[in-house]
PDB file of C-alpha atoms in Angstrom:
ATOM      1  CA  MET A   1       0.301   0.106   0.219  1.00  0.00           C
ATOM      2  CA  LYS A   2       1.504   3.444  -0.686  1.00  0.00           C
ATOM      3  CA  LEU A   3      -0.025   4.895   1.991  1.00  0.00           C
ATOM      4  CA  HIS A   4       2.307   3.244   4.494  1.00  0.00           C
ATOM      5  CA  ALA A   5       4.646   5.383   6.826  1.00  0.00           C
ATOM      6  CA  VAL A   6       8.131   4.904   7.980  1.00  0.00           C
ATOM      7  CA  LEU A   7       9.503   4.421  11.701  1.00  0.00           C
ATOM      8  CA  ALA A   8      12.324   6.223  12.192  1.00  0.00           C
ATOM      9  CA  GLY A   9      13.574   6.761  16.263  1.00  0.00           C
ATOM     10  CA  ASP A  10      11.527   9.467  17.239  1.00  0.00           C
ATOM     11  CA  HIS A  11       8.856   9.338  14.688  1.00  0.00           C
ATOM     12  CA  VAL A  12       8.127   8.960  11.532  1.00  0.00           C
ATOM     13  CA  ARG A  13       8.644   9.861   7.872  1.00  0.00           C
ATOM     14  CA  LEU A  14       5.171   9.744   5.055  1.00  0.00           C
ATOM     15  CA  PRO A  15       5.677   8.813   1.888  1.00  0.00           C
ATOM     16  CA  GLU A  16       5.620  11.223  -0.737  1.00  0.00           C
ATOM     17  CA  SER A  17       1.578  10.533  -1.301  1.00  0.00           C
ATOM     18  CA  ALA A  18       0.733  10.680   2.105  1.00  0.00           C
ATOM     19  CA  LEU A  19      -2.148  13.764   2.317  1.00  0.00           C
ATOM     20  CA  LEU A  20      -1.711  15.196   6.208  1.00  0.00           C
ATOM     21  CA  PRO A  21      -1.949  19.246   6.014  1.00  0.00           C
ATOM     22  CA  ALA A  22       1.908  20.912   5.975  1.00  0.00           C
ATOM     23  CA  ASP A  23       1.628  22.222   8.969  1.00  0.00           C
ATOM     24  CA  SER A  24       0.795  18.107  10.289  1.00  0.00           C
ATOM     25  CA  ALA A  25       3.900  16.650   9.239  1.00  0.00           C
ATOM     26  CA  PRO A  26       6.533  19.293   8.207  1.00  0.00           C
ATOM     27  CA  GLN A  27       9.058  18.137   5.743  1.00  0.00           C
ATOM     28  CA  GLY A  28       7.035  14.449   5.473  1.00  0.00           C
ATOM     29  CA  ILE A  29       7.658  14.319   9.437  1.00  0.00           C
ATOM     30  CA  ILE A  30       5.834  13.555  11.845  1.00  0.00           C
ATOM     31  CA  PRO A  31       7.677  13.801  15.820  1.00  0.00           C
ATOM     32  CA  ALA A  32       6.576  10.826  18.091  1.00  0.00           C
ATOM     33  CA  ALA A  33       5.405  14.191  20.299  1.00  0.00           C
ATOM     34  CA  VAL A  34       2.656  14.681  18.361  1.00  0.00           C
ATOM     35  CA  MET A  35       1.322  10.607  18.605  1.00  0.00           C
ATOM     36  CA  ARG A  36      -1.761  10.365  20.313  1.00  0.00           C
ATOM     37  CA  ASP A  37      -2.060   6.610  20.436  1.00  0.00           C
ATOM     38  CA  ALA A  38      -1.066   3.511  18.055  1.00  0.00           C
ATOM     39  CA  ASP A  39      -3.112   0.160  17.371  1.00  0.00           C
ATOM     40  CA  PRO A  40      -0.293  -2.134  16.172  1.00  0.00           C
ATOM     41  CA  ASP A  41      -3.430  -4.787  16.216  1.00  0.00           C
ATOM     42  CA  ALA A  42      -5.356  -2.243  13.660  1.00  0.00           C
ATOM     43  CA  SER A  43      -5.846  -3.659  10.065  1.00  0.00           C
ATOM     44  CA  PRO A  44      -3.561  -2.651   8.884  1.00  0.00           C
ATOM     45  CA  PRO A  45      -1.736  -0.886  12.073  1.00  0.00           C
ATOM     46  CA  GLU A  46      -2.052   2.344  12.584  1.00  0.00           C
ATOM     47  CA  ILE A  47      -0.864   5.591  14.406  1.00  0.00           C
ATOM     48  CA  ARG A  48      -2.819   9.005  15.100  1.00  0.00           C
ATOM     49  CA  THR A  49      -1.527  12.236  16.084  1.00  0.00           C
ATOM     50  CA  VAL A  50      -3.239  14.582  18.823  1.00  0.00           C
ATOM     51  CA  SER A  51      -5.021  16.037  15.499  1.00  0.00           C
ATOM     52  CA  GLY A  52      -6.830  12.900  15.230  1.00  0.00           C
ATOM     53  CA  GLU A  53      -5.420  12.321  11.784  1.00  0.00           C
ATOM     54  CA  THR A  54      -4.057   9.023  10.826  1.00  0.00           C
ATOM     55  CA  VAL A  55      -0.897   7.277   9.652  1.00  0.00           C
ATOM     56  CA  PHE A  56      -0.527   3.385   8.632  1.00  0.00           C
ATOM     57  CA  VAL A  57       2.107   0.602   8.847  1.00  0.00           C
ATOM     58  CA  SER A  58       2.919  -2.438   6.846  1.00  0.00           C
ATOM     59  CA  ALA A  59       1.277  -5.527   8.899  1.00  0.00           C
ATOM     60  CA  GLU A  60       5.178  -6.414   8.381  1.00  0.00           C
ATOM     61  CA  ARG A  61       6.512  -3.969  10.210  1.00  0.00           C
ATOM     62  CA  ARG A  62       3.883  -4.466  13.512  1.00  0.00           C
ATOM     63  CA  THR A  63       6.432  -5.500  15.978  1.00  0.00           C
ATOM     64  CA  GLU A  64       8.886  -2.878  15.077  1.00  0.00           C
ATOM     65  CA  LEU A  65       5.508  -0.516  15.934  1.00  0.00           C
ATOM     66  CA  GLU A  66       5.229  -2.098  19.484  1.00  0.00           C
ATOM     67  CA  ARG A  67       8.908  -1.329  20.164  1.00  0.00           C
ATOM     68  CA  PHE A  68       8.044   1.884  18.351  1.00  0.00           C
ATOM     69  CA  CYS A  69       5.522   2.690  21.126  1.00  0.00           C
ATOM     70  CA  ILE A  70       7.493   1.439  24.028  1.00  0.00           C
ATOM     71  CA  ASP A  71      10.367   3.256  23.520  1.00  0.00           C
ATOM     72  CA  ASN A  72       8.352   6.755  22.768  1.00  0.00           C
ATOM     73  CA  ARG A  73       5.969   5.612  25.246  1.00  0.00           C
ATOM     74  CA  ILE A  74       3.130   5.987  22.844  1.00  0.00           C
ATOM     75  CA  PRO A  75       0.163   4.848  24.576  1.00  0.00           C
ATOM     76  CA  ARG A  76      -1.965   1.509  22.839  1.00  0.00           C
ATOM     77  CA  ARG A  77      -5.302   2.342  22.143  1.00  0.00           C
ATOM     78  CA  SER A  78      -7.774   0.193  19.940  1.00  0.00           C
ATOM     79  CA  ARG A  79     -10.798   2.610  18.834  1.00  0.00           C
ATOM     80  CA  PRO A  80     -14.266   1.428  16.809  1.00  0.00           C
ATOM     81  CA  ASP A  81     -13.856   0.813  13.100  1.00  0.00           C
ATOM     82  CA  VAL A  82     -16.014   3.139  12.267  1.00  0.00           C
ATOM     83  CA  TRP A  83     -15.333   2.935   7.934  1.00  0.00           C
ATOM     84  CA  GLY A  84     -15.404  -0.612   8.423  1.00  0.00           C
ATOM     85  CA  ASP A  85     -18.815  -0.601   9.842  1.00  0.00           C
ATOM     86  CA  LEU A  86     -20.194   1.754   7.039  1.00  0.00           C
ATOM     87  CA  LEU A  87     -18.105   0.415   4.012  1.00  0.00           C
ATOM     88  CA  GLU A  88     -19.675  -3.256   4.637  1.00  0.00           C
ATOM     89  CA  PRO A  89     -22.177  -2.580   1.766  1.00  0.00           C
ATOM     90  CA  PHE A  90     -19.255  -2.449  -0.849  1.00  0.00           C
ATOM     91  CA  LEU A  91     -18.021  -5.822   0.418  1.00  0.00           C
ATOM     92  CA  ASP A  92     -18.170  -8.784  -2.120  1.00  0.00           C
ATOM     93  CA  THR A  93     -20.476 -10.791   0.246  1.00  0.00           C
ATOM     94  CA  GLU A  94     -23.831 -10.446   1.536  1.00  0.00           C
ATOM     95  CA  PHE A  95     -24.808  -9.745   4.859  1.00  0.00           C
ATOM     96  CA  THR A  96     -28.142 -10.884   7.412  1.00  0.00           C
ATOM     97  CA  THR A  97     -30.624  -8.534   8.727  1.00  0.00           C
ATOM     98  CA  GLU A  98     -29.431  -8.818  11.839  1.00  0.00           C
ATOM     99  CA  HIS A  99     -25.896  -8.542  11.113  1.00  0.00           C
ATOM    100  CA  GLN A 100     -26.806  -5.167   9.482  1.00  0.00           C
ATOM    101  CA  ALA A 101     -29.193  -3.723  12.629  1.00  0.00           C
ATOM    102  CA  ALA A 102     -25.324  -4.859  14.464  1.00  0.00           C
ATOM    103  CA  ALA A 103     -22.856  -2.767  12.657  1.00  0.00           C
ATOM    104  CA  GLN A 104     -25.871   0.699  12.671  1.00  0.00           C
ATOM    105  CA  ALA A 105     -26.238  -0.380  16.430  1.00  0.00           C
ATOM    106  CA  ARG A 106     -22.311   0.417  16.308  1.00  0.00           C
ATOM    107  CA  LEU A 107     -22.658   3.107  14.341  1.00  0.00           C
ATOM    108  CA  ASP A 108     -25.244   4.522  16.506  1.00  0.00           C
ATOM    109  CA  GLN A 109     -22.852   4.575  19.815  1.00  0.00           C
ATOM    110  CA  VAL A 110     -20.260   6.786  17.805  1.00  0.00           C
ATOM    111  CA  GLY A 111     -23.057   9.348  16.998  1.00  0.00           C
ATOM    112  CA  LEU A 112     -24.023   7.883  13.543  1.00  0.00           C
ATOM    113  CA  GLY A 113     -27.551   7.494  12.569  1.00  0.00           C
ATOM    114  CA  PRO A 114     -29.251   5.944   9.412  1.00  0.00           C
ATOM    115  CA  ASP A 115     -29.976   8.981   8.154  1.00  0.00           C
ATOM    116  CA  GLU A 116     -26.339   9.864   8.416  1.00  0.00           C
ATOM    117  CA  VAL A 117     -24.896   6.517   7.692  1.00  0.00           C
ATOM    118  CA  ALA A 118     -26.885   6.808   4.384  1.00  0.00           C
ATOM    119  CA  GLY A 119     -25.143  10.045   3.291  1.00  0.00           C
ATOM    120  CA  ILE A 120     -22.159   8.736   3.758  1.00  0.00           C
ATOM    121  CA  ARG A 121     -22.326   5.504   2.122  1.00  0.00           C
ATOM    122  CA  HIS A 122     -24.103   7.897  -0.586  1.00  0.00           C
ATOM    123  CA  LYS A 123     -20.793   9.874  -1.040  1.00  0.00           C
ATOM    124  CA  VAL A 124     -18.429   7.191  -1.323  1.00  0.00           C
ATOM    125  CA  ALA A 125     -20.289   4.838  -3.270  1.00  0.00           C
ATOM    126  CA  PRO A 126     -18.949   5.007  -6.935  1.00  0.00           C
ATOM    127  CA  LEU A 127     -15.633   4.734  -5.678  1.00  0.00           C
ATOM    128  CA  MET A 128     -16.054   2.152  -3.209  1.00  0.00           C
ATOM    129  CA  ARG A 129     -17.791  -0.187  -5.894  1.00  0.00           C
ATOM    130  CA  ALA A 130     -14.903   0.796  -8.050  1.00  0.00           C
ATOM    131  CA  TYR A 131     -12.234  -0.367  -5.934  1.00  0.00           C
ATOM    132  CA  ASN A 132     -13.936  -3.736  -4.509  1.00  0.00           C
ATOM    133  CA  THR A 133     -14.585  -4.825  -8.220  1.00  0.00           C
ATOM    134  CA  VAL A 134     -10.912  -5.190  -8.806  1.00  0.00           C
ATOM    135  CA  HIS A 135     -10.121  -6.352  -4.984  1.00  0.00           C
ATOM    136  CA  GLU A 136     -12.949  -8.402  -4.709  1.00  0.00           C
ATOM    137  CA  ASP A 137     -12.751  -8.252  -1.058  1.00  0.00           C
ATOM    138  CA  TRP A 138     -15.435 -10.271   1.168  1.00  0.00           C
ATOM    139  CA  HIS A 139     -14.233  -9.743   4.413  1.00  0.00           C
ATOM    140  CA  HIS A 140     -13.149  -6.176   5.287  1.00  0.00           C
ATOM    141  CA  LEU A 141     -13.070  -2.466   3.941  1.00  0.00           C
ATOM    142  CA  GLY A 142     -11.676   0.129   5.905  1.00  0.00           C
ATOM    143  CA  LEU A 143     -10.600   3.534   6.468  1.00  0.00           C
ATOM    144  CA  ALA A 144      -7.005   2.432   4.372  1.00  0.00           C
ATOM    145  CA  ASP A 145      -9.367   0.958   1.862  1.00  0.00           C
ATOM    146  CA  LEU A 146     -11.116   4.286   1.672  1.00  0.00           C
ATOM    147  CA  LEU A 147      -8.054   6.218   1.434  1.00  0.00           C
ATOM    148  CA  ASP A 148      -6.253   4.157  -0.590  1.00  0.00           C
ATOM    149  CA  ALA A 149      -8.994   4.229  -3.517  1.00  0.00           C
ATOM    150  CA  ALA A 150      -9.418   8.410  -3.436  1.00  0.00           C
ATOM    151  CA  THR A 151      -5.401   8.008  -4.134  1.00  0.00           C
ATOM    152  CA  ALA A 152      -6.012   5.238  -6.389  1.00  0.00           C
ATOM    153  CA  ASP A 153      -5.129   6.857 -10.318  1.00  0.00           C
ATOM    154  CA  TRP A 154      -6.790   3.522 -12.196  1.00  0.00           C
ATOM    155  CA  ILE A 155     -10.383   3.995 -10.425  1.00  0.00           C
ATOM    156  CA  PRO A 156     -12.673   5.533 -13.446  1.00  0.00           C
ATOM    157  CA  GLU A 157     -12.193   9.065 -14.154  1.00  0.00           C
ATOM    158  CA  ASP A 158     -16.322   9.443 -13.861  1.00  0.00           C
ATOM    159  CA  GLN A 159     -16.029   7.909 -10.461  1.00  0.00           C
ATOM    160  CA  GLN A 160     -12.596   9.128  -8.826  1.00  0.00           C
ATOM    161  CA  ILE A 161     -12.113  11.945  -5.904  1.00  0.00           C
ATOM    162  CA  ARG A 162     -11.442  14.823  -8.074  1.00  0.00           C
ATOM    163  CA  PRO A 163      -8.285  15.979  -7.620  1.00  0.00           C
ATOM    164  CA  SER A 164      -8.642  19.271  -6.038  1.00  0.00           C
ATOM    165  CA  GLU A 165     -11.022  17.460  -3.592  1.00  0.00           C
ATOM    166  CA  VAL A 166      -8.623  14.790  -2.347  1.00  0.00           C
ATOM    167  CA  ALA A 167      -7.163  16.256   0.470  1.00  0.00           C
ATOM    168  CA  ALA A 168     -10.235  16.847   1.822  1.00  0.00           C
ATOM    169  CA  PHE A 169     -12.150  14.111   1.080  1.00  0.00           C
ATOM    170  CA  CYS A 170      -9.337  12.000   3.053  1.00  0.00           C
ATOM    171  CA  ALA A 171      -9.455  15.076   6.203  1.00  0.00           C
ATOM    172  CA  TRP A 172     -13.180  14.276   6.196  1.00  0.00           C
ATOM    173  CA  ALA A 173     -12.633  10.268   6.433  1.00  0.00           C
ATOM    174  CA  MET A 174     -10.312  10.531   8.724  1.00  0.00           C
ATOM    175  CA  ARG A 175     -12.599  12.574  11.034  1.00  0.00           C
ATOM    176  CA  ILE A 176     -15.260  10.036  11.034  1.00  0.00           C
ATOM    177  CA  ALA A 177     -12.890   7.282  11.509  1.00  0.00           C
ATOM    178  CA  ASP A 178     -12.160   9.028  15.092  1.00  0.00           C
ATOM    179  CA  LEU A 179     -15.636   9.493  16.124  1.00  0.00           C
ATOM    180  CA  GLY A 180     -14.997   6.461  18.218  1.00  0.00           C
ATOM    181  CA  TYR A 181     -12.293   8.166  20.249  1.00  0.00           C
ATOM    182  CA  SER A 182     -12.860   9.803  23.695  1.00  0.00           C
ATOM    183  CA  ARG A 183     -10.457  10.735  26.187  1.00  0.00           C
ATOM    184  CA  ARG A 184     -13.102   9.720  29.257  1.00  0.00           C
ATOM    185  CA  THR A 185     -11.481   5.821  28.114  1.00  0.00           C
ATOM    186  CA  ALA A 186      -8.437   4.815  29.614  1.00  0.00           C
ATOM    187  CA  PRO A 187      -5.724   3.717  27.363  1.00  0.00           C
ATOM    188  CA  ARG A 188      -3.811   0.384  26.880  1.00  0.00           C
ATOM    189  CA  LEU A 189      -0.705   1.604  27.864  1.00  0.00           C
ATOM    190  CA  THR A 190       2.799   0.087  26.749  1.00  0.00           C
ATOM    191  CA  ARG A 191       4.945  -2.196  28.816  1.00  0.00           C
ATOM    192  CA  ARG A 192       7.426   1.050  30.522  1.00  0.00           C
ATOM    193  CA  THR A 193       4.583   3.554  31.304  1.00  0.00           C
ATOM    194  CA  ARG A 194       2.622   1.023  33.212  1.00  0.00           C
ATOM    195  CA  ARG A 195       4.733   1.793  36.698  1.00  0.00           C
ATOM    196  CA  ALA A 196       3.945   2.554  40.156  1.00  0.00           C
ATOM    197  CA  PRO A 197       4.940   5.442  41.647  1.00  0.00           C
ATOM    198  CA  GLY A 198       8.285   5.075  43.078  1.00  0.00           C
ATOM    199  CA  GLY A 199       8.251   1.413  41.250  1.00  0.00           C
ATOM    200  CA  GLY A 200      10.186  -0.410  38.427  1.00  0.00           C
ATOM    201  CA  GLY A 201       7.689  -1.505  35.744  1.00  0.00           C
ATOM    202  CA  SER A 202       5.772  -4.669  35.492  1.00  0.00           C
ATOM    203  CA  HIS A 203       6.467  -7.632  33.631  1.00  0.00           C
TER     204      HIS A 203
END
């Protein structure tokens, strides 16, 4: 995937195709100091900034990301897979009424009612149908797939996001992905951050 970032000590380097605002990633670099949390278990693994932006890491680098989080004291946190639920209708499979209702119930919990869900799906439908006509994914489509599709030059022109609108589209998609984040939910800390006051780390 062309959107994968490279881990490098106390920062990540973004690929040229990344579409984060310049002030979020000067010279294509995001320092660990502005990383809010990460989820090495996501598919693909994710790093999220304090501004709510998402950066992807190759699944082959999952162990490296775990170490990166420990070394830089970045909390590990899993958030609801909002786009996974939103993009289910575009998978190459069919779901029962009960399954669809469960997905909507999860979307309700992050503040997306049926009307909002219908509007979002309508907006991305041409793009994701074109994308999955090629990929034929029947298991999972998520934020990474949506952004991959938004920046793919092989999507038929009449179904592409206009080049002038891609950056805004990606920012919109990341905001939706972050709806499930809550600062009231305690993060799952890395080993190095699990320290009792005045004591050593737990093992």
